[in-house]
Coordinates of C-alpha atoms in Angstrom, one line a residue:
Chain M
X1 CA -25.7 20.2 -16.3
X2 CA -26.4 18.1 -12.9
X3 CA -29.0 15.8 -15.1
X4 CA -29.7 15.3 -18.3
X5 CA -31.0 13.1 -21.1
X6 CA -29.5 12.8 -24.3
X7 CA -31.4 11.3 -27.4
X8 CA -33.5 9.7 -25.0
X9 CA -36.5 7.2 -26.0
X10 CA -38.6 5.3 -24.6
X11 CA -41.1 3.0 -25.7
X12 CA -43.7 0.5 -24.4
X13 CA -44.8 -2.7 -26.0
X14 CA -48.1 -3.5 -25.5
X15 CA -49.2 -6.7 -27.6
X16 CA -48.4 -5.8 -31.3
X17 CA -48.4 -2.5 -31.3
X18 CA -45.5 -0.5 -30.1
X19 CA -45.9 3.0 -27.8
X20 CA -43.6 5.5 -28.6
X21 CA -44.0 8.1 -25.7
X22 CA -40.6 9.9 -25.9
X23 CA -39.1 10.8 -29.2
X24 CA -35.9 11.4 -29.0
X25 CA -35.4 13.8 -25.9
X26 CA -32.8 16.4 -25.0
X27 CA -32.9 17.8 -21.6
X28 CA -30.6 19.0 -18.9
X29 CA -30.8 21.4 -15.8
X30 CA -28.1 23.0 -14.0
X31 CA -26.9 23.4 -10.9
X32 CA -29.6 26.5 -8.8
X33 CA -31.8 26.2 -12.3
X34 CA -35.3 26.3 -12.3
X35 CA -36.6 24.4 -15.4
X36 CA -40.9 24.0 -15.9
X37 CA -42.0 21.2 -18.7
X38 CA -45.2 21.8 -20.1
X39 CA -47.5 20.1 -22.2
X40 CA -51.0 18.6 -22.3
X41 CA -51.9 15.3 -20.2
X42 CA -50.3 12.1 -22.1
X43 CA -47.7 14.0 -23.7
X44 CA -45.1 12.2 -21.8
X45 CA -44.4 14.4 -18.9
X46 CA -44.0 11.8 -15.9
X47 CA -42.2 8.9 -18.3
X48 CA -39.5 11.7 -18.8
X49 CA -39.4 12.7 -15.5
X50 CA -39.1 9.6 -14.2
X51 CA -36.2 8.6 -16.4
X52 CA -34.6 11.7 -15.2
X53 CA -35.5 10.4 -11.6
X54 CA -33.8 7.1 -12.6
X55 CA -37.0 5.5 -11.3
X56 CA -37.4 4.2 -15.3
X57 CA -35.5 3.3 -18.0
X58 CA -35.0 4.7 -21.6
X59 CA -35.6 2.4 -24.3
X60 CA -32.3 4.5 -26.1
X61 CA -30.4 7.1 -25.2
X62 CA -28.6 8.1 -22.0
X63 CA -29.1 9.7 -18.5
X64 CA -26.6 11.2 -17.6
X65 CA -26.0 12.2 -13.6
X66 CA -23.1 14.7 -12.3
X67 CA -21.7 14.0 -15.6
X68 CA -21.9 10.3 -15.1
X69 CA -23.7 7.7 -17.3
X70 CA -25.8 5.5 -15.5
X71 CA -28.3 4.4 -17.9
X72 CA -27.2 1.1 -17.7
X73 CA -26.9 0.7 -13.7
X74 CA -28.1 -2.0 -11.3
X75 CA -31.5 -1.5 -9.1
X76 CA -29.8 -1.3 -5.9
X77 CA -27.0 1.4 -7.5
X78 CA -30.1 3.4 -8.7
X79 CA -31.6 3.6 -5.8
X80 CA -28.4 4.7 -3.9
X81 CA -27.7 7.3 -6.9
X82 CA -31.7 8.4 -6.2
X83 CA -31.1 8.3 -2.5
X84 CA -27.5 10.8 -2.8
X85 CA -28.7 13.1 -5.5
X86 CA -32.4 13.0 -6.8
X87 CA -35.5 14.7 -4.5
X88 CA -38.9 13.8 -5.7
X89 CA -42.3 16.0 -4.8
X90 CA -45.4 14.2 -6.0
X91 CA -48.9 15.8 -7.4
X92 CA -50.4 13.2 -4.7
X93 CA -47.7 13.7 -1.9
X94 CA -47.6 10.1 -0.7
X95 CA -47.0 10.8 2.9
X96 CA -47.8 7.6 5.4
X97 CA -50.8 8.1 7.2
X98 CA -49.3 6.1 10.6
X99 CA -46.2 8.6 10.4
X100 CA -46.3 12.3 12.1
X101 CA -44.7 14.9 9.6
X102 CA -41.5 15.2 11.4
X103 CA -41.5 11.1 10.7
X104 CA -42.5 11.1 7.4
X105 CA -39.4 13.9 6.8
X106 CA -37.6 11.9 8.2
X107 CA -38.5 8.6 6.5
X108 CA -35.8 8.2 3.9
X109 CA -33.0 8.4 6.0
X110 CA -34.2 5.9 8.6
X111 CA -32.5 2.7 7.0
X112 CA -29.3 5.2 7.1
X113 CA -28.8 6.5 10.8
X114 CA -31.5 9.0 10.3
X115 CA -31.4 12.7 9.5
X116 CA -29.5 14.3 12.7
X117 CA -32.4 17.1 13.4
X118 CA -32.0 17.7 10.0
X119 CA -36.1 16.6 9.8
X120 CA -36.9 19.8 12.2
X121 CA -35.1 22.3 10.6
X122 CA -36.3 21.0 7.8
X123 CA -39.8 21.4 8.3
X124 CA -39.1 25.0 10.0
X125 CA -37.7 26.0 7.2
X126 CA -41.2 25.4 5.4
X127 CA -43.4 27.1 8.1
X128 CA -44.0 23.8 9.7
X129 CA -42.2 23.8 13.0
X130 CA -45.1 23.8 15.2
X131 CA -47.3 21.1 13.5
X132 CA -44.2 18.8 13.5
X133 CA -46.1 16.0 15.4
X134 CA -49.0 15.9 13.5
X135 CA -50.0 13.0 11.0
X136 CA -50.5 13.8 7.7
X137 CA -54.6 13.4 8.1
X138 CA -54.3 16.2 10.6
X139 CA -52.7 18.7 7.7
X140 CA -53.7 20.3 5.0
X141 CA -53.3 20.0 1.3
X142 CA -50.5 22.8 1.3
X143 CA -49.1 21.2 4.6
X144 CA -49.0 18.3 3.2
X145 CA -46.9 19.3 0.1
X146 CA -45.0 21.5 2.4
X147 CA -43.9 18.3 4.2
X148 CA -43.4 16.4 1.2
X149 CA -41.2 19.0 -0.3
X150 CA -38.8 18.6 3.1
X151 CA -39.0 15.1 2.7
X152 CA -37.8 15.0 -1.0
X153 CA -34.9 17.5 1.1
X154 CA -33.6 15.9 3.8
X155 CA -31.4 14.0 1.6
X156 CA -29.6 17.1 0.6
X157 CA -30.3 16.2 -3.4
X158 CA -28.7 17.9 -5.8
X159 CA -32.0 18.0 -8.6
X160 CA -35.7 18.1 -6.8
X161 CA -37.9 16.7 -9.2
X162 CA -41.9 17.8 -8.9
X163 CA -44.4 15.9 -10.6
X164 CA -47.1 18.2 -11.2
X165 CA -46.5 19.8 -7.5
X166 CA -49.9 22.4 -7.3
X167 CA -51.8 20.1 -9.0
X168 CA -54.0 19.7 -6.0
X169 CA -53.5 22.6 -4.3
X170 CA -55.6 25.9 -4.6
X171 CA -54.0 29.4 -6.3
X172 CA -52.8 30.7 -2.5
X173 CA -51.2 27.9 -1.5
X174 CA -49.9 26.7 -5.0
X175 CA -48.3 30.3 -5.0
X176 CA -46.3 29.3 -1.6
X177 CA -45.5 26.1 -2.6
X178 CA -43.5 27.1 -5.3
X179 CA -42.1 30.5 -3.6
X180 CA -40.6 27.7 -1.1
X181 CA -39.7 25.6 -4.4
X182 CA -38.0 28.4 -6.0
X183 CA -36.1 29.5 -2.8
X184 CA -34.4 26.0 -2.6
X185 CA -33.5 26.5 -6.5
X186 CA -31.5 29.5 -4.9
X187 CA -29.6 27.3 -2.8
X188 CA -27.9 25.6 -5.6
X189 CA -30.7 22.8 -6.4
X190 CA -31.5 22.1 -9.6
X191 CA -35.5 21.7 -9.8
X192 CA -37.6 20.1 -12.9
X193 CA -41.0 20.5 -12.4
X194 CA -43.5 18.8 -15.0
X195 CA -46.8 20.2 -14.8
X196 CA -49.4 22.4 -17.0
X197 CA -50.2 24.9 -14.6
X198 CA -48.9 28.1 -16.5
X199 CA -47.9 29.6 -13.0
X200 CA -45.2 27.3 -12.3
X201 CA -43.4 29.1 -15.5
X202 CA -43.6 32.5 -13.7
X203 CA -40.8 30.8 -11.2
X204 CA -39.1 29.2 -13.6
X205 CA -35.5 30.3 -15.1
X206 CA -36.6 28.6 -18.6
X207 CA -39.6 26.0 -19.6
X208 CA -39.1 23.9 -22.2
X209 CA -42.8 22.3 -24.4
X210 CA -43.3 19.0 -24.6
X211 CA -45.9 17.5 -27.0
X212 CA -46.4 14.4 -28.7
X213 CA -42.5 13.1 -26.8
X214 CA -40.7 15.7 -28.6
X215 CA -39.5 19.0 -27.5
X216 CA -41.0 21.9 -29.2
Chain V
X1 CA -42.2 1.8 11.9
X2 CA -43.2 -1.9 11.9
X3 CA -45.4 -1.4 14.7
X4 CA -47.5 1.6 13.7
X5 CA -47.8 -0.1 10.7
X6 CA -50.0 -2.5 12.2
X7 CA -51.8 -0.2 14.2
X8 CA -52.9 1.7 11.5
X9 CA -55.7 -1.1 10.8
X10 CA -55.6 -2.5 14.3
X11 CA -58.9 -4.7 14.2
X12 CA -57.6 -6.3 11.0
X13 CA -54.2 -6.8 13.0
X14 CA -55.5 -8.1 15.9
X15 CA -57.4 -10.7 14.1
X16 CA -54.8 -11.8 12.3
X17 CA -53.2 -12.3 15.7
X18 CA -56.2 -13.9 17.0
X19 CA -55.5 -16.5 14.4
X20 CA -52.1 -17.5 15.8
X21 CA -53.3 -17.6 19.6
X22 CA -55.7 -19.9 19.0
X23 CA -53.4 -21.9 16.6
X24 CA -50.3 -21.6 19.9
X25 CA -52.7 -22.7 22.8
X26 CA -53.9 -25.6 20.5
X27 CA -50.6 -26.9 19.8
X28 CA -49.2 -25.7 23.2
X29 CA -52.2 -27.1 25.4
X30 CA -53.0 -30.5 23.4
X31 CA -49.5 -31.2 23.9
X32 CA -49.9 -30.0 27.4
X33 CA -52.5 -32.6 27.7
X34 CA -50.9 -35.1 26.5
X35 CA -48.1 -34.6 28.7
X36 CA -50.0 -34.3 31.6
X37 CA -52.0 -37.5 30.9
X38 CA -48.5 -39.6 30.4
X39 CA -47.3 -38.0 33.8
X40 CA -50.6 -38.7 35.8
X41 CA -50.2 -42.0 34.1
X42 CA -46.7 -42.4 34.9
X43 CA -47.5 -41.7 38.8
X44 CA -49.6 -44.3 39.3
X45 CA -48.5 -47.0 37.3
X46 CA -44.7 -46.1 37.6
X47 CA -43.6 -48.0 40.7
X48 CA -45.5 -51.2 39.0
X49 CA -42.4 -51.7 36.2
X50 CA -40.5 -53.2 38.1
X51 CA -42.6 -56.2 39.5
X52 CA -43.4 -59.4 37.5
X53 CA -46.1 -61.5 38.2
X54 CA -46.1 -65.9 37.5
X55 CA -49.2 -67.8 37.1
X56 CA -49.0 -71.1 36.1
X57 CA -49.9 -71.5 32.8
X58 CA -53.6 -71.3 31.2
X59 CA -54.0 -74.3 28.4
X60 CA -56.5 -75.8 29.2
X61 CA -56.8 -79.5 28.2
X62 CA -53.0 -80.9 27.5
X63 CA -53.1 -81.1 23.5
X64 CA -50.5 -84.4 24.3
X65 CA -53.8 -85.9 26.3
X66 CA -52.3 -85.8 29.6
X67 CA -53.3 -84.1 32.4
X68 CA -54.8 -81.0 32.4
X69 CA -53.2 -78.0 33.5
X70 CA -52.9 -77.1 36.8
X71 CA -54.3 -73.1 37.6
X72 CA -52.3 -73.1 40.9
X73 CA -48.4 -73.0 41.8
X74 CA -47.1 -75.8 44.1
X75 CA -44.5 -74.8 46.7
X76 CA -42.0 -76.6 44.0
X77 CA -43.2 -74.4 41.6
X78 CA -42.4 -71.4 44.0
X79 CA -38.9 -72.8 44.5
X80 CA -37.7 -73.0 41.3
X81 CA -39.1 -69.2 40.5
X82 CA -37.2 -68.3 44.0
X83 CA -34.1 -70.1 42.0
X84 CA -34.4 -68.3 39.1
X85 CA -35.1 -65.1 40.6
X86 CA -31.9 -64.3 42.3
X87 CA -31.2 -61.2 44.4
X88 CA -35.2 -60.1 43.6
X89 CA -38.1 -60.3 46.3
X90 CA -40.6 -63.3 45.5
X91 CA -43.8 -63.3 47.1
X92 CA -46.1 -65.9 46.6
X93 CA -49.5 -64.8 46.7
X94 CA -52.8 -67.1 47.7
X95 CA -56.2 -66.1 47.1
X96 CA -59.5 -67.4 47.5
X97 CA -63.4 -66.1 47.7
X98 CA -64.7 -65.3 50.8
X99 CA -67.7 -63.7 52.7
X100 CA -66.6 -60.4 54.7
X101 CA -68.9 -59.9 57.7
X102 CA -68.9 -56.3 58.5
X103 CA -71.5 -54.6 60.8
X104 CA -74.6 -55.8 60.1
X105 CA -74.0 -56.2 56.7
X106 CA -72.2 -58.9 54.3
X107 CA -70.1 -59.0 50.5
X108 CA -68.3 -61.5 49.0
X109 CA -65.0 -61.0 47.8
X110 CA -61.6 -62.2 47.3
X111 CA -59.0 -62.7 49.8
X112 CA -55.2 -62.5 49.2
X113 CA -52.6 -63.3 51.4
X114 CA -49.2 -62.1 50.6
X115 CA -45.5 -62.6 53.1
X116 CA -44.5 -59.3 53.5
X117 CA -47.4 -56.9 52.2
X118 CA -45.6 -53.9 53.0
X119 CA -42.9 -54.6 50.3
X120 CA -46.0 -54.3 47.7
X121 CA -48.6 -51.8 49.1
X122 CA -48.9 -48.7 51.1
X123 CA -51.7 -47.4 53.4
X124 CA -54.1 -44.2 53.0
X125 CA -54.5 -45.3 56.7
X126 CA -53.4 -46.9 59.6
X127 CA -49.8 -49.3 58.6
X128 CA -49.0 -52.0 56.4
X129 CA -46.8 -54.8 58.7
X130 CA -44.0 -56.3 57.2
X131 CA -45.7 -60.0 58.7
X132 CA -49.4 -60.1 59.0
X133 CA -50.4 -61.6 62.0
X134 CA -53.9 -61.3 63.6
X135 CA -55.5 -57.5 61.2
X136 CA -56.3 -57.6 57.8
X137 CA -55.7 -55.0 55.1
X138 CA -58.5 -53.5 53.2
X139 CA -58.6 -52.6 49.6
X140 CA -59.4 -49.2 48.6
X141 CA -62.4 -49.4 46.3
X142 CA -63.5 -52.2 48.9
X143 CA -63.2 -49.8 52.1
X144 CA -64.9 -46.9 50.1
X145 CA -68.1 -49.2 49.7
X146 CA -68.0 -50.8 52.8
X147 CA -67.1 -47.5 54.6
X148 CA -65.1 -49.2 56.8
X149 CA -62.6 -47.6 59.4
X150 CA -59.1 -48.3 60.7
X151 CA -60.0 -50.3 63.9
X152 CA -63.1 -51.4 63.2
X153 CA -63.8 -55.0 63.4
X154 CA -64.3 -57.6 60.5
X155 CA -65.3 -61.4 60.1
X156 CA -63.5 -62.8 57.0
X157 CA -65.1 -66.5 56.9
X158 CA -66.2 -66.8 60.7
X159 CA -63.2 -65.2 61.7
X160 CA -62.4 -62.4 63.3
X161 CA -59.4 -59.6 62.4
X162 CA -59.2 -56.1 63.4
X163 CA -58.5 -53.3 60.4
X164 CA -55.1 -52.2 60.3
X165 CA -55.2 -50.6 57.1
X166 CA -56.7 -49.2 54.6
X167 CA -54.7 -49.6 51.2
X168 CA -53.6 -46.9 48.7
X169 CA -54.9 -47.3 45.3
X170 CA -53.2 -49.6 43.2
X171 CA -52.8 -48.9 39.6
X172 CA -55.2 -51.2 37.5
X173 CA -51.7 -52.3 35.7
X174 CA -50.4 -53.9 39.1
X175 CA -49.8 -57.4 39.3
X176 CA -51.3 -58.0 42.4
X177 CA -54.7 -55.6 42.7
X178 CA -56.5 -55.7 46.0
X179 CA -58.3 -52.7 45.3
X180 CA -61.7 -54.7 45.7
X181 CA -60.2 -57.4 48.2
X182 CA -59.5 -57.9 51.3
X183 CA -55.6 -58.6 52.1
X184 CA -55.3 -61.4 55.3
X185 CA -52.7 -63.4 57.2
X186 CA -50.8 -65.7 55.8
X187 CA -52.0 -69.3 56.7
X188 CA -55.5 -68.2 56.8
X189 CA -56.4 -69.3 53.6
X190 CA -57.2 -72.6 53.1
X191 CA -55.5 -73.7 49.8
X192 CA -52.3 -74.8 50.0
X193 CA -51.2 -73.9 46.3
X194 CA -50.6 -70.3 45.3
X195 CA -52.6 -68.6 42.6
X196 CA -49.7 -66.3 41.3
X197 CA -46.5 -65.1 42.9
X198 CA -44.6 -61.8 42.7
X199 CA -41.6 -60.6 42.0
X200 CA -40.2 -57.5 42.6
X201 CA -36.9 -56.6 41.1
X202 CA -34.5 -53.4 41.1
X203 CA -35.8 -51.8 38.3
X204 CA -37.7 -52.5 35.0
X205 CA -34.8 -53.4 33.4
X206 CA -33.5 -56.1 35.6
X207 CA -37.2 -57.0 36.2
X208 CA -37.3 -57.7 32.2
X209 CA -34.1 -60.1 32.1
X210 CA -35.3 -61.9 36.2
X211 CA -38.5 -62.6 33.4
X212 CA -36.5 -64.1 30.7
X213 CA -34.4 -66.2 33.0
X214 CA -37.9 -67.7 35.0
X215 CA -39.5 -68.4 31.1
X216 CA -36.2 -69.9 30.2
X217 CA -35.6 -72.0 33.7
X218 CA -39.3 -73.2 34.2
X219 CA -41.1 -73.7 30.8
X220 CA -37.8 -75.5 29.3
X221 CA -40.0 -78.9 28.7
X222 CA -43.4 -77.8 28.8
X223 CA -45.1 -74.0 29.5
X224 CA -45.4 -74.1 33.0
X225 CA -45.9 -71.0 34.0
X226 CA -46.6 -67.3 32.1
X227 CA -44.8 -64.3 33.3
X228 CA -45.7 -61.0 32.7
X229 CA -44.2 -57.7 32.9
X230 CA -45.7 -54.5 33.8
X231 CA -43.2 -53.1 32.6
X232 CA -44.0 -54.3 29.2
X233 CA -47.6 -53.2 29.1
X234 CA -46.3 -49.8 30.9
X235 CA -44.7 -49.5 27.6
X236 CA -47.4 -50.1 25.2
X237 CA -49.5 -48.1 26.8
X238 CA -46.7 -45.0 26.9
X239 CA -45.9 -46.0 23.0
X240 CA -50.1 -45.6 22.4
X241 CA -50.4 -41.9 24.4
X242 CA -47.1 -41.2 22.3
X243 CA -48.9 -41.3 19.2
X244 CA -52.5 -39.5 20.9
X245 CA -50.2 -36.7 21.5
X246 CA -48.7 -36.5 18.8
X247 CA -52.0 -37.0 17.0
X248 CA -53.1 -33.8 18.9
X249 CA -50.4 -31.8 18.3
X250 CA -50.7 -32.4 14.6
X251 CA -54.9 -31.4 15.5
X252 CA -52.6 -28.0 16.8
X253 CA -50.6 -27.1 13.9
X254 CA -53.3 -27.0 11.5
X255 CA -55.0 -24.9 13.4
X256 CA -51.6 -22.7 13.5
X257 CA -51.7 -23.4 9.6
X258 CA -54.7 -21.8 9.2
X259 CA -53.6 -18.7 11.4
X260 CA -50.5 -18.3 8.6
X261 CA -53.1 -17.9 6.1
X262 CA -54.5 -15.3 7.9
X263 CA -51.4 -13.8 8.2
X264 CA -50.8 -13.6 4.8
X265 CA -53.9 -12.4 3.8
X266 CA -53.5 -9.2 6.4
X267 CA -49.9 -8.4 4.5
X268 CA -50.7 -9.0 1.0
X269 CA -54.0 -6.8 1.9
X270 CA -51.7 -4.2 3.7
X271 CA -49.0 -4.2 1.1
X272 CA -51.8 -3.6 -2.0
X273 CA -52.6 -0.4 0.1
X274 CA -49.8 0.9 0.7
X275 CA -48.0 0.5 -2.4
X276 CA -47.9 3.7 -3.4
X277 CA -45.9 4.7 -0.1
X278 CA -43.5 2.2 -0.5
X279 CA -43.4 3.1 -3.8
X280 CA -42.2 6.8 -2.1
X281 CA -39.6 5.0 -0.1
X282 CA -38.7 3.6 -3.1
X283 CA -38.0 6.3 -4.9
X284 CA -36.2 8.4 -2.3
X285 CA -33.6 6.0 -2.1
X286 CA -35.0 3.3 0.3
X287 CA -33.4 0.0 -0.8
X288 CA -35.3 -3.1 -1.7
X289 CA -33.7 -5.4 1.4
X290 CA -34.7 -2.5 3.6
X291 CA -38.4 -2.2 2.8
X292 CA -38.0 -6.2 2.6
X293 CA -36.9 -5.9 6.1
X294 CA -39.6 -4.1 7.2
X295 CA -42.6 -5.6 6.0
X296 CA -40.5 -9.1 7.2
X297 CA -40.3 -7.5 10.9
X298 CA -44.4 -6.2 10.7
X299 CA -45.2 -10.2 9.8
X300 CA -42.8 -11.4 12.5
X301 CA -44.1 -8.9 14.8
X302 CA -47.3 -9.9 14.4
X303 CA -46.6 -13.6 15.0
X304 CA -44.7 -12.5 18.2
X305 CA -47.6 -10.9 19.8
X306 CA -49.9 -13.9 18.7
X307 CA -47.3 -16.3 19.8
X308 CA -47.2 -14.7 23.4
X309 CA -50.1 -14.1 24.0
X310 CA -51.0 -17.8 22.9
X311 CA -48.2 -18.8 25.3
X312 CA -49.3 -16.7 28.1
X313 CA -53.1 -18.5 27.7
X314 CA -52.0 -22.1 27.5
X315 CA -49.7 -21.3 30.6
X316 CA -53.0 -20.7 32.6
X317 CA -55.0 -23.7 30.8
X318 CA -52.2 -26.1 31.4
X319 CA -52.1 -24.9 34.8
X320 CA -55.6 -25.7 35.1
X321 CA -55.6 -29.3 33.5
X322 CA -52.6 -30.3 35.6
X323 CA -54.0 -28.6 39.0
X324 CA -56.9 -30.9 38.1
X325 CA -55.2 -34.0 36.6
X326 CA -52.1 -33.9 39.1
X327 CA -53.0 -31.7 41.9
X328 CA -50.0 -29.6 40.9
X329 CA -50.6 -26.3 38.6
X330 CA -46.9 -25.9 39.0
X331 CA -46.2 -28.8 37.1
X332 CA -47.1 -26.9 33.7
X333 CA -43.9 -25.5 34.3
X334 CA -42.1 -28.5 33.5
X335 CA -39.1 -28.9 31.4
X336 CA -41.0 -31.3 28.3
X337 CA -44.1 -28.8 28.8
X338 CA -41.6 -26.0 28.1
X339 CA -40.4 -27.3 25.2
X340 CA -44.1 -27.4 23.3
X341 CA -44.4 -24.4 24.1
X342 CA -41.0 -22.5 22.7
X343 CA -42.1 -24.7 19.8
X344 CA -45.6 -23.5 19.3
X345 CA -43.8 -19.9 19.6
X346 CA -41.2 -20.8 17.3
X347 CA -43.8 -21.7 14.9
X348 CA -46.2 -19.3 15.8
X349 CA -43.2 -16.5 14.8
X350 CA -41.8 -18.8 12.0
X351 CA -45.2 -19.2 10.1
X352 CA -45.5 -15.6 10.1
X353 CA -42.6 -15.0 8.2
X354 CA -43.6 -17.5 5.8
X355 CA -46.6 -16.1 5.4
X356 CA -45.3 -12.7 5.5
X357 CA -42.2 -13.1 2.8
X358 CA -44.7 -13.7 -0.2
X359 CA -46.0 -10.5 0.7
X360 CA -43.1 -8.5 1.1
X361 CA -40.6 -10.2 -1.7
X362 CA -43.7 -8.7 -4.0
X363 CA -43.8 -5.0 -2.5
X364 CA -40.2 -4.8 -2.1
X365 CA -39.7 -5.9 -6.4
X366 CA -42.7 -3.9 -7.4
X367 CA -40.9 -1.3 -9.9
X368 CA -41.3 2.3 -8.0
X369 CA -42.7 3.8 -10.9
X370 CA -45.1 1.4 -11.3
X371 CA -45.7 1.4 -7.5
X372 CA -46.6 5.3 -8.6
X373 CA -48.4 5.2 -11.3
X374 CA -51.8 5.8 -9.7

């Protein structure tokens, strides 16, 4: 397993009430495997993804990255682990509007010496070689998502986490985005996509149903 | 990257920058103005700091019931001054109110006589002779109002003279100030006694100790003379000016402080707006310190640009002030002025960094998962 959750529990304290969002989940993804996590809104998909992506810590249980327990790492070490091993794709893309497509892809690397031309290669690969000097507001939704995908890959991650990757795309562009994620997977990167879009399943190796914080 | 982020909301950034510009201009040009006032004052007053004026002690009636204090100095008094002020030049002055006729008009003014007038005065026109024999020197204000020239004839109390020089304007702190009067040859005035004695020493410090010696030797028993140093008065005035200057700079600092608040506002707004971007950067492995650095760089850049523009404006304004007050615009580049400019610049960047620090710290420490919650 490249990335796994072991009996993970996530609770939120809101005053007197304690809300258990994730309740004892065991989950893992292999290198080169595409896993879809399905479930209705509010079932804890995003929380699970955040724990996998070291953005959030489980209240109980263990997170393992490449076999190593990363549960208790401090913020700095977690940030470094994210940089080295994990790529993110978000539903709302979150591109930086003042930067061009290429600069957006390079953004994660600017504080560590740049991507050395990898940003341009990745844009070429996702079919945006001719758009690399465009600003986000000059790109369509599908193109933005591909820039976001290229950005997620610029640090050569071992695993790619996607939160509703097709949530803001129409049918045609969804297909293209999913094909590209699939091809990333075929290069040996583990992929976890959380979604309620049934179409994503068609591209994945395995799907997991999450309901009320439990895998069913 | 910092530059681009600022450009993204260029109007807002420009306004914040503008605040800094105003603050810097306020500090620097008020500082320069104050310094220029000081410099202008010293240009005028500086050369009389080494002069002492010895006048008869004013006391009205003698408290012991003796004879009233005299209002002139005798030859003996002058000799005493000479003895006390070894090494300095001692110039006894006589003065008298006279009728001056020129052309067809006449005025009533004070006439002075002093040996070696060239030691005390400079000529605006004509020359100041070392010994006055048959000519007279006209004070600058009197020359202006009467419109007399070098070479023309005047009559002082029925004696005719030719004007040999028009004097430069004397500072009002000078012990002997003949701006409104006339200087006539010694011996032309009927008075036997002297109204005052001017002692000119090598420096202000030397004048200070000489003044003390005169006071000690002549006023041992009774207050015979009053000794007034120009340097003392000048020091007082300088102290006042220094306070005024501090006050001016204080006023300027307030405006820079206000500018700092506006940068705080801009940075807060901008970090709130960019919450998600910052969250993404953090998610993809950008360290907190890097986020902090970039936001601080933005604040510093705002401060630097505002400061630089402000300094440029201040040099311009300072140049104009100096041009009109000291008749040399380039005087603005004197070290003391450069110090004001540098201080203002430092303040600008410092205040910007300070007000950028809180928003930057807040943004950098936000957990990415919260920033991305939408």
